[in-house]
Amino acid sequence: MEYLKISDSLQLPLDFITERTTLFGTSGSGKTYFSMKLVEEICRQKLPCVIIDVVGIWWGLRIAADGSGEGLPLLIAGETDRCDLKVPASKGKSLAQIYADTRQNMILDVSGWHLTDQCLFISDFLNELFVIHDRTPMICVADEAHTYAPQNTGGISEVKQSLDALQNWATKGRAKGLGLLNIAQRPALLSNSVWGLSTTLITMNIPFATDVEKVATWMSDKTTSAEEARATNEAIRQLKLRQAFVASRLLDPDQSVYRFALAEAAGRITYDSSATPKVGFARINPKPLSSELIQSLGTLVQDDDEETDQVTQLKNRISYLQSQLRQSDAAESLKNPEIIKDAVALVTSSMESLQGAARLLSKALDLAPSEPLAADPVAVEVEDVNPFIAEWKKLGQVSLVASE
């Protein structure tokens, strides 16, 4: 039987890739090293995987451990300088379709974008792949998952979208062959709706007492005796650097009850790009993948761009025609007798008011000694309006009765 060999003390069956797994560990605990060892084993077994990389550190899988040779043939997609395939944040759905068509294992390097763009890309990718996936077993490694599936979204709609997408995988993905490995620093930061559904839990060093209690409670529910619960609780609190405490039914030969194991990841075959850089660090870049592969995948993205452009052009054409139609409707309305009658009535009413005001003004002037007016100023203004009225009457649609 084939296994994912993490160390001499921890071997997981290949069915691990369809599990709901969460790995907790504070910064510097070795959680990324452990996770990369898992991915090395997944790739060694030629199993499908996708890695969400929000920090920009998973490129080390493409380079041998000594920093000079070639590593694993994982495609890096995104917009950073280490990406093989340049994909903007708006193309999450397109990349999901490419993955579904090619089965090319990928690192989704979203580290070059702001949080909202990261979340939109992640939600588009996960939602699209969930719909079109053909039930072939695969796993999504969601590194630093608490950043895009947090316990508190802060009211940011894009973060809510990526949280919903990850939760959808956690609740419904297993039936479709979609596994999930969440990697987060603390239980308090990652949404309970995501990690609470885990069937395998891997815990590394987490210094906060409240976080330890959350993990201990989860694991205590899986123990078979009070003695086992106490031993589990104690083991979690005494973890050392790079040590991991694993709770899973996969450790049981019959997979019927939970078993527990203490393990430390064995040496890796790829470069440790997650280690803190030392002073004088020389930058290392992975060698490019096959130019033919990148060109063919780039063509797929370009074709999608052209299709999107065509849709945009059609939408613009529709908007233009709607605008023309509105203008045409406005022009037709000028020929409508009812509209013209209302307009003339308004003008007539205004004229009557002006004429009434002129008569009152004239009576007031008659009572006061003054020079006679050469002409009624209001009458002159009303006469000036007559050409306008005449233009309306030319249309032959209304008749105007003069008011004295």
Tab-separated table of C-alpha atoms in Angstrom:
chain	number	residue	atom	x	y	z
A	1	MET	CA	0.000	0.000	0.000
A	2	GLU	CA	1.264	3.464	-0.899
A	3	TYR	CA	1.616	6.182	1.726
A	4	LEU	CA	2.527	9.815	2.165
A	5	LYS	CA	5.657	9.357	4.260
A	6	ILE	CA	6.089	12.466	6.393
A	7	SER	CA	8.516	10.797	8.795
A	8	ASP	CA	9.310	7.373	10.195
A	9	SER	CA	6.580	7.884	12.793
A	10	LEU	CA	3.933	9.377	10.498
A	11	GLN	CA	2.656	7.824	7.293
A	12	LEU	CA	-0.705	8.850	5.859
A	13	PRO	CA	-2.751	6.910	3.298
A	14	LEU	CA	-3.287	8.526	-0.106
A	15	ASP	CA	-6.911	9.163	0.833
A	16	PHE	CA	-5.540	12.039	2.892
A	17	ILE	CA	-5.982	14.298	-0.140
A	18	THR	CA	-9.796	14.165	0.144
A	19	GLU	CA	-9.798	14.849	3.905
A	20	ARG	CA	-10.734	18.060	5.711
A	21	THR	CA	-7.443	18.860	7.430
A	22	THR	CA	-6.344	21.878	9.454
A	23	LEU	CA	-2.801	22.599	10.578
A	24	PHE	CA	-2.218	25.178	13.334
A	25	GLY	CA	1.153	26.647	14.255
A	26	THR	CA	2.440	30.049	15.227
A	27	SER	CA	4.978	31.911	13.070
A	28	GLY	CA	8.317	30.105	13.265
A	29	SER	CA	6.849	26.836	14.538
A	30	GLY	CA	7.744	24.966	11.335
A	31	LYS	CA	4.198	24.666	9.990
A	32	THR	CA	5.162	25.713	6.442
A	33	TYR	CA	8.118	23.305	6.426
A	34	PHE	CA	5.806	20.499	7.554
A	35	SER	CA	3.186	21.467	4.950
A	36	MET	CA	5.746	21.565	2.159
A	37	LYS	CA	6.896	18.082	3.145
A	38	LEU	CA	3.286	16.962	2.759
A	39	VAL	CA	3.089	18.520	-0.711
A	40	GLU	CA	6.384	16.894	-1.705
A	41	GLU	CA	4.869	13.522	-0.867
A	42	ILE	CA	1.630	14.355	-2.707
A	43	CYS	CA	3.619	15.258	-5.818
A	44	ARG	CA	5.847	12.181	-5.440
A	45	GLN	CA	2.689	10.088	-5.638
A	46	LYS	CA	1.594	12.117	-8.704
A	47	LEU	CA	-1.574	13.272	-6.999
A	48	PRO	CA	-3.353	16.500	-8.051
A	49	CYS	CA	-2.901	19.582	-5.893
A	50	VAL	CA	-3.261	23.354	-5.908
A	51	ILE	CA	-1.545	25.645	-3.397
A	52	ILE	CA	-2.822	29.101	-2.423
A	53	ASP	CA	0.238	31.181	-1.560
A	54	VAL	CA	-0.516	34.582	-0.002
A	55	VAL	CA	3.034	35.208	1.240
A	56	GLY	CA	5.022	34.295	-1.888
A	57	ILE	CA	7.209	31.555	-0.348
A	58	TRP	CA	6.100	28.320	-1.990
A	59	TRP	CA	8.317	28.790	-5.039
A	60	GLY	CA	10.996	26.806	-3.156
A	61	LEU	CA	9.226	23.599	-4.202
A	62	ARG	CA	10.518	24.278	-7.726
A	63	ILE	CA	14.169	24.162	-6.602
A	64	ALA	CA	16.215	21.282	-5.177
A	65	ALA	CA	17.152	21.391	-1.491
A	66	ASP	CA	20.715	22.532	-2.297
A	67	GLY	CA	19.369	25.630	-4.061
A	68	SER	CA	20.823	24.787	-7.467
A	69	GLY	CA	19.014	21.827	-9.020
A	70	GLU	CA	15.449	21.468	-10.205
A	71	GLY	CA	12.634	20.663	-7.827
A	72	LEU	CA	9.017	19.717	-8.513
A	73	PRO	CA	7.280	20.668	-11.795
A	74	LEU	CA	4.680	22.938	-10.204
A	75	LEU	CA	3.365	25.804	-12.312
A	76	ILE	CA	3.497	29.176	-10.530
A	77	ALA	CA	0.656	31.456	-11.630
A	78	GLY	CA	0.066	35.070	-10.627
A	79	GLU	CA	1.701	38.437	-11.281
A	80	THR	CA	4.911	38.360	-9.240
A	81	ASP	CA	8.310	38.127	-10.936
A	82	ARG	CA	8.673	34.421	-10.045
A	83	CYS	CA	5.450	33.419	-11.817
A	84	ASP	CA	5.647	31.256	-14.947
A	85	LEU	CA	2.166	32.202	-16.102
A	86	LYS	CA	1.159	35.836	-15.750
A	87	VAL	CA	-2.467	35.943	-14.678
A	88	PRO	CA	-4.267	39.065	-13.376
A	89	ALA	CA	-6.478	38.958	-10.300
A	90	SER	CA	-9.587	39.039	-12.497
A	91	LYS	CA	-8.800	35.630	-14.042
A	92	GLY	CA	-9.534	33.239	-11.184
A	93	LYS	CA	-12.282	31.456	-13.141
A	94	SER	CA	-10.096	31.177	-16.243
A	95	LEU	CA	-7.242	29.594	-14.283
A	96	ALA	CA	-9.650	27.114	-12.680
A	97	GLN	CA	-10.772	26.059	-16.147
A	98	ILE	CA	-7.150	25.672	-17.256
A	99	TYR	CA	-6.404	23.521	-14.204
A	100	ALA	CA	-9.459	21.348	-14.835
A	101	ASP	CA	-8.410	20.844	-18.463
A	102	THR	CA	-4.687	20.207	-17.932
A	103	ARG	CA	-4.361	18.734	-14.400
A	104	GLN	CA	-1.192	20.769	-14.071
A	105	ASN	CA	-0.344	21.100	-10.371
A	106	MET	CA	-0.141	24.783	-9.490
A	107	ILE	CA	1.018	27.337	-6.970
A	108	LEU	CA	-1.395	30.278	-7.008
A	109	ASP	CA	0.913	33.110	-5.987
A	110	VAL	CA	-1.483	35.885	-4.934
A	111	SER	CA	1.156	37.712	-2.877
A	112	GLY	CA	1.440	40.492	-5.464
A	113	TRP	CA	-2.104	41.759	-4.865
A	114	HIS	CA	-3.923	43.623	-2.129
A	115	LEU	CA	-6.223	41.654	0.177
A	116	THR	CA	-9.456	42.407	-1.718
A	117	ASP	CA	-7.951	41.276	-5.036
A	118	GLN	CA	-6.536	38.168	-3.357
A	119	CYS	CA	-9.949	37.276	-1.979
A	120	LEU	CA	-11.757	37.845	-5.282
A	121	PHE	CA	-9.254	35.684	-7.153
A	122	ILE	CA	-9.434	32.900	-4.541
A	123	SER	CA	-13.238	32.887	-4.438
A	124	ASP	CA	-13.495	32.900	-8.255
A	125	PHE	CA	-10.992	30.047	-8.569
A	126	LEU	CA	-12.483	27.844	-5.837
A	127	ASN	CA	-16.107	28.417	-6.855
A	128	GLU	CA	-15.442	27.725	-10.526
A	129	LEU	CA	-13.384	24.599	-9.831
A	130	PHE	CA	-16.073	23.334	-7.456
A	131	VAL	CA	-18.635	23.541	-10.280
A	132	ILE	CA	-16.587	22.044	-13.129
A	133	HIS	CA	-14.539	19.450	-11.193
A	134	ASP	CA	-14.983	15.867	-12.453
A	135	ARG	CA	-14.615	14.140	-9.021
A	136	THR	CA	-10.981	13.148	-9.554
A	137	PRO	CA	-9.462	13.222	-6.016
A	138	MET	CA	-7.357	16.348	-5.440
A	139	ILE	CA	-6.387	18.680	-2.599
A	140	CYS	CA	-6.243	22.448	-2.180
A	141	VAL	CA	-3.562	23.637	0.232
A	142	ALA	CA	-4.829	26.926	1.680
A	143	ASP	CA	-1.781	28.532	3.286
A	144	GLU	CA	-2.372	31.349	5.797
A	145	ALA	CA	-6.080	30.609	5.417
A	146	HIS	CA	-6.982	32.937	8.276
A	147	THR	CA	-6.259	35.939	6.019
A	148	TYR	CA	-9.024	35.102	3.510
A	149	ALA	CA	-11.279	32.908	5.697
A	150	PRO	CA	-11.098	34.722	9.030
A	151	GLN	CA	-13.312	34.429	12.058
A	152	ASN	CA	-14.122	38.128	11.601
A	153	THR	CA	-14.363	39.471	8.037
A	154	GLY	CA	-14.348	43.082	9.208
A	155	GLY	CA	-17.332	43.804	6.990
A	156	ILE	CA	-15.222	43.458	3.826
A	157	SER	CA	-17.429	41.876	1.153
A	158	GLU	CA	-14.521	40.361	-0.791
A	159	VAL	CA	-13.243	38.594	2.335
A	160	LYS	CA	-16.759	37.270	2.942
A	161	GLN	CA	-16.745	35.841	-0.608
A	162	SER	CA	-13.478	33.939	-0.150
A	163	LEU	CA	-14.643	32.708	3.265
A	164	ASP	CA	-17.867	31.412	1.692
A	165	ALA	CA	-15.898	29.667	-1.081
A	166	LEU	CA	-13.594	27.899	1.387
A	167	GLN	CA	-16.530	26.978	3.600
A	168	ASN	CA	-18.283	25.502	0.562
A	169	TRP	CA	-15.280	23.235	-0.057
A	170	ALA	CA	-15.193	22.271	3.628
A	171	THR	CA	-18.898	21.366	3.774
A	172	LYS	CA	-19.572	19.895	0.327
A	173	GLY	CA	-16.250	19.216	-1.375
A	174	ARG	CA	-15.564	15.707	-0.134
A	175	ALA	CA	-18.396	14.184	-2.176
A	176	LYS	CA	-16.796	15.721	-5.268
A	177	GLY	CA	-13.295	14.474	-4.435
A	178	LEU	CA	-12.118	17.911	-3.304
A	179	GLY	CA	-9.832	17.814	-0.281
A	180	LEU	CA	-8.737	20.782	1.796
A	181	LEU	CA	-5.690	21.505	3.944
A	182	ASN	CA	-6.083	24.749	5.893
A	183	ILE	CA	-2.894	26.197	7.342
A	184	ALA	CA	-3.293	28.944	9.944
A	185	GLN	CA	-1.412	30.482	12.836
A	186	ARG	CA	-4.187	30.358	15.431
A	187	PRO	CA	-7.621	28.746	15.896
A	188	ALA	CA	-8.921	32.130	17.102
A	189	LEU	CA	-8.151	33.698	13.702
A	190	LEU	CA	-9.528	31.033	11.340
A	191	SER	CA	-13.282	30.791	10.876
A	192	ASN	CA	-14.883	28.099	13.035
A	193	SER	CA	-17.117	27.201	10.098
A	194	VAL	CA	-14.009	26.118	8.177
A	195	TRP	CA	-11.693	24.444	10.668
A	196	GLY	CA	-14.466	23.096	12.899
A	197	LEU	CA	-15.367	20.646	10.113
A	198	SER	CA	-11.885	19.137	10.036
A	199	THR	CA	-11.582	15.371	10.162
A	200	THR	CA	-7.801	15.540	10.651
A	201	LEU	CA	-6.119	18.079	12.925
A	202	ILE	CA	-2.383	18.765	13.027
A	203	THR	CA	-1.170	20.993	15.831
A	204	MET	CA	2.249	22.568	16.192
A	205	ASN	CA	3.390	25.159	18.702
A	206	ILE	CA	0.590	27.635	19.568
A	207	PRO	CA	1.521	29.763	22.609
A	208	PHE	CA	-1.858	31.289	23.470
A	209	ALA	CA	-3.774	29.461	26.196
A	210	THR	CA	-7.169	30.133	24.606
A	211	ASP	CA	-5.972	28.535	21.354
A	212	VAL	CA	-4.602	25.509	23.161
A	213	GLU	CA	-7.962	25.072	24.891
A	214	LYS	CA	-9.804	25.156	21.545
A	215	VAL	CA	-7.560	22.443	20.107
A	216	ALA	CA	-7.641	20.372	23.293
A	217	THR	CA	-11.443	20.493	23.313
A	218	TRP	CA	-11.601	19.335	19.672
A	219	MET	CA	-9.218	16.462	20.350
A	220	SER	CA	-10.821	15.455	23.665
A	221	ASP	CA	-14.062	14.823	21.813
A	222	LYS	CA	-12.182	12.296	19.675
A	223	THR	CA	-10.556	10.350	22.515
A	224	THR	CA	-11.890	7.072	23.865
A	225	SER	CA	-11.042	7.556	27.534
A	226	ALA	CA	-10.348	10.234	30.138
A	227	GLU	CA	-6.749	9.035	30.404
A	228	GLU	CA	-6.232	9.428	26.649
A	229	ALA	CA	-7.790	12.920	26.794
A	230	ARG	CA	-5.358	13.992	29.558
A	231	ALA	CA	-2.371	12.612	27.628
A	232	THR	CA	-3.472	14.412	24.476
A	233	ASN	CA	-3.916	17.700	26.312
A	234	GLU	CA	-0.456	17.413	27.866
A	235	ALA	CA	1.194	16.544	24.540
A	236	ILE	CA	-0.224	19.665	22.868
A	237	ARG	CA	1.120	21.924	25.606
A	238	GLN	CA	4.659	20.507	25.426
A	239	LEU	CA	5.274	20.638	21.665
A	240	LYS	CA	8.750	21.743	20.593
A	241	LEU	CA	9.886	23.480	17.426
A	242	ARG	CA	8.875	21.497	14.284
A	243	GLN	CA	7.029	18.915	16.341
A	244	ALA	CA	3.472	18.165	15.242
A	245	PHE	CA	0.691	16.380	17.094
A	246	VAL	CA	-1.661	14.648	14.652
A	247	ALA	CA	-5.198	13.445	15.335
A	248	SER	CA	-6.910	11.483	12.570
A	249	ARG	CA	-8.953	8.401	11.789
A	250	LEU	CA	-6.504	7.808	8.944
A	251	LEU	CA	-3.996	6.613	11.544
A	252	ASP	CA	-6.288	3.720	12.438
A	253	PRO	CA	-5.940	0.611	10.234
A	254	ASP	CA	-9.724	0.394	9.899
A	255	GLN	CA	-10.196	4.200	9.952
A	256	SER	CA	-12.961	3.687	12.493
A	257	VAL	CA	-11.573	5.551	15.533
A	258	TYR	CA	-9.236	8.477	16.028
A	259	ARG	CA	-5.574	7.777	16.627
A	260	PHE	CA	-2.858	10.199	17.705
A	261	ALA	CA	0.778	10.588	16.704
A	262	LEU	CA	3.696	12.852	17.554
A	263	ALA	CA	5.913	13.529	14.541
A	264	GLU	CA	8.544	15.808	13.050
A	265	ALA	CA	8.806	16.216	9.294
A	266	ALA	CA	11.751	14.394	7.751
A	267	GLY	CA	14.291	16.129	5.566
A	268	ARG	CA	12.909	17.668	2.423
A	269	ILE	CA	14.011	17.286	-1.191
A	270	THR	CA	13.162	20.896	-2.124
A	271	TYR	CA	14.495	24.280	-1.104
A	272	ASP	CA	13.390	25.755	2.239
A	273	SER	CA	12.111	29.076	0.892
A	274	SER	CA	10.039	29.722	4.024
A	275	ALA	CA	13.128	30.127	6.248
A	276	THR	CA	13.881	33.667	7.441
A	277	PRO	CA	16.516	35.182	5.098
A	278	LYS	CA	19.950	35.757	6.622
A	279	VAL	CA	22.050	38.876	6.126
A	280	GLY	CA	23.803	38.627	2.770
A	281	PHE	CA	21.129	36.302	1.389
A	282	ALA	CA	21.466	35.802	-2.374
A	283	ARG	CA	18.163	35.722	-4.234
A	284	ILE	CA	17.317	32.428	-5.929
A	285	ASN	CA	14.812	32.013	-8.735
A	286	PRO	CA	13.350	28.759	-10.037
A	287	LYS	CA	14.238	27.761	-13.568
A	288	PRO	CA	11.421	28.368	-16.064
A	289	LEU	CA	9.144	25.484	-16.948
A	290	SER	CA	8.809	24.254	-20.517
A	291	SER	CA	8.317	27.240	-22.811
A	292	GLU	CA	5.863	25.206	-24.897
A	293	LEU	CA	3.712	24.523	-21.821
A	294	ILE	CA	3.721	28.164	-20.746
A	295	GLN	CA	2.969	29.316	-24.294
A	296	SER	CA	0.030	26.926	-24.630
A	297	LEU	CA	-1.402	27.935	-21.242
A	298	GLY	CA	-0.842	31.585	-22.051
A	299	THR	CA	-2.805	31.078	-25.262
A	300	LEU	CA	-5.736	29.727	-23.264
A	301	VAL	CA	-5.711	32.822	-21.052
A	302	GLN	CA	-5.398	35.044	-24.147
A	303	ASP	CA	-8.316	33.290	-25.824
A	304	ASP	CA	-10.342	33.910	-22.704
A	305	ASP	CA	-9.311	37.572	-22.828
A	306	GLU	CA	-10.505	37.810	-26.427
A	307	GLU	CA	-13.816	36.209	-25.492
A	308	THR	CA	-14.179	38.652	-22.613
A	309	ASP	CA	-13.384	41.549	-24.961
A	310	GLN	CA	-16.077	40.361	-27.354
A	311	VAL	CA	-18.607	40.240	-24.518
A	312	THR	CA	-17.555	43.738	-23.449
A	313	GLN	CA	-17.932	45.010	-27.012
A	314	LEU	CA	-21.414	43.508	-27.240
A	315	LYS	CA	-22.397	45.112	-23.933
A	316	ASN	CA	-21.088	48.479	-25.140
A	317	ARG	CA	-23.013	48.100	-28.413
A	318	ILE	CA	-26.212	47.298	-26.507
A	319	SER	CA	-25.713	50.362	-24.285
A	320	TYR	CA	-25.199	52.545	-27.361
A	321	LEU	CA	-28.350	51.248	-29.054
A	322	GLN	CA	-30.351	51.771	-25.867
A	323	SER	CA	-29.099	55.357	-25.745
A	324	GLN	CA	-30.109	55.901	-29.359
A	325	LEU	CA	-33.528	54.454	-28.619
A	326	ARG	CA	-34.019	56.817	-25.691
A	327	GLN	CA	-33.085	59.773	-27.897
A	328	SER	CA	-35.482	58.570	-30.572
A	329	ASP	CA	-38.249	58.288	-27.996
A	330	ALA	CA	-37.536	61.855	-26.892
A	331	ALA	CA	-37.727	63.103	-30.494
A	332	GLU	CA	-41.001	61.286	-31.067
A	333	SER	CA	-42.427	62.860	-27.937
A	334	LEU	CA	-42.113	66.321	-29.520
A	335	LYS	CA	-44.730	65.243	-32.068
A	336	ASN	CA	-47.128	64.118	-29.374
A	337	PRO	CA	-50.161	66.503	-29.170
A	338	GLU	CA	-50.689	65.838	-25.476
A	339	ILE	CA	-47.145	66.846	-24.552
A	340	ILE	CA	-47.405	69.999	-26.716
A	341	LYS	CA	-50.808	70.889	-25.216
A	342	ASP	CA	-49.354	70.672	-21.705
A	343	ALA	CA	-46.424	72.876	-22.700
A	344	VAL	CA	-48.694	75.536	-24.270
A	345	ALA	CA	-50.995	75.504	-21.229
A	346	LEU	CA	-47.979	76.206	-19.032
A	347	VAL	CA	-46.911	79.117	-21.248
A	348	THR	CA	-50.487	80.446	-21.383
A	349	SER	CA	-50.819	80.328	-17.613
A	350	SER	CA	-47.572	82.226	-17.255
A	351	MET	CA	-48.786	84.839	-19.751
A	352	GLU	CA	-52.067	85.296	-17.860
A	353	SER	CA	-50.188	85.839	-14.616
A	354	LEU	CA	-47.948	88.420	-16.260
A	355	GLN	CA	-50.922	90.230	-17.780
A	356	GLY	CA	-52.733	90.318	-14.436
A	357	ALA	CA	-49.654	91.706	-12.750
A	358	ALA	CA	-49.427	94.384	-15.480
A	359	ARG	CA	-53.010	95.526	-14.882
A	360	LEU	CA	-52.431	95.846	-11.131
A	361	LEU	CA	-49.220	97.727	-11.721
A	362	SER	CA	-50.967	100.073	-14.166
A	363	LYS	CA	-53.716	100.898	-11.621
A	364	ALA	CA	-51.100	101.590	-8.978
A	365	LEU	CA	-49.267	103.954	-11.288
A	366	ASP	CA	-52.518	105.798	-12.109
A	367	LEU	CA	-52.928	106.659	-8.436
A	368	ALA	CA	-49.481	108.257	-8.251
A	369	PRO	CA	-48.383	111.416	-10.116
A	370	SER	CA	-45.827	110.374	-12.654
A	371	GLU	CA	-44.916	110.617	-16.262
A	372	PRO	CA	-47.125	108.427	-18.449
A	373	LEU	CA	-45.490	105.260	-19.620
A	374	ALA	CA	-44.594	105.018	-23.260
A	375	ALA	CA	-45.761	101.447	-23.308
A	376	ASP	CA	-46.832	98.687	-20.953
A	377	PRO	CA	-43.554	96.836	-20.251
A	378	VAL	CA	-45.312	93.601	-19.414
A	379	ALA	CA	-47.357	93.832	-22.589
A	380	VAL	CA	-44.161	94.217	-24.560
A	381	GLU	CA	-42.751	91.053	-22.924
A	382	VAL	CA	-45.923	89.133	-23.722
A	383	GLU	CA	-45.779	90.233	-27.313
A	384	ASP	CA	-42.177	89.051	-27.446
A	385	VAL	CA	-43.448	85.597	-26.530
A	386	ASN	CA	-45.943	85.574	-29.406
A	387	PRO	CA	-43.414	84.332	-32.009
A	388	PHE	CA	-42.773	81.332	-29.755
A	389	ILE	CA	-46.528	80.639	-29.533
A	390	ALA	CA	-46.812	81.042	-33.265
A	391	GLU	CA	-44.210	78.296	-33.755
A	392	TRP	CA	-46.278	75.926	-31.632
A	393	LYS	CA	-49.438	76.805	-33.576
A	394	LYS	CA	-47.654	76.004	-36.848
A	395	LEU	CA	-47.633	72.373	-35.824
A	396	GLY	CA	-51.402	72.406	-36.215
A	397	GLN	CA	-51.903	70.269	-33.150
A	398	VAL	CA	-53.415	72.828	-30.717
A	399	SER	CA	-55.408	76.034	-30.715
A	400	LEU	CA	-54.594	78.918	-28.338
A	401	VAL	CA	-57.364	81.111	-26.928
A	402	ALA	CA	-56.074	84.546	-25.957
A	403	SER	CA	-56.863	85.734	-22.470
A	404	GLU	CA	-57.618	89.376	-21.731
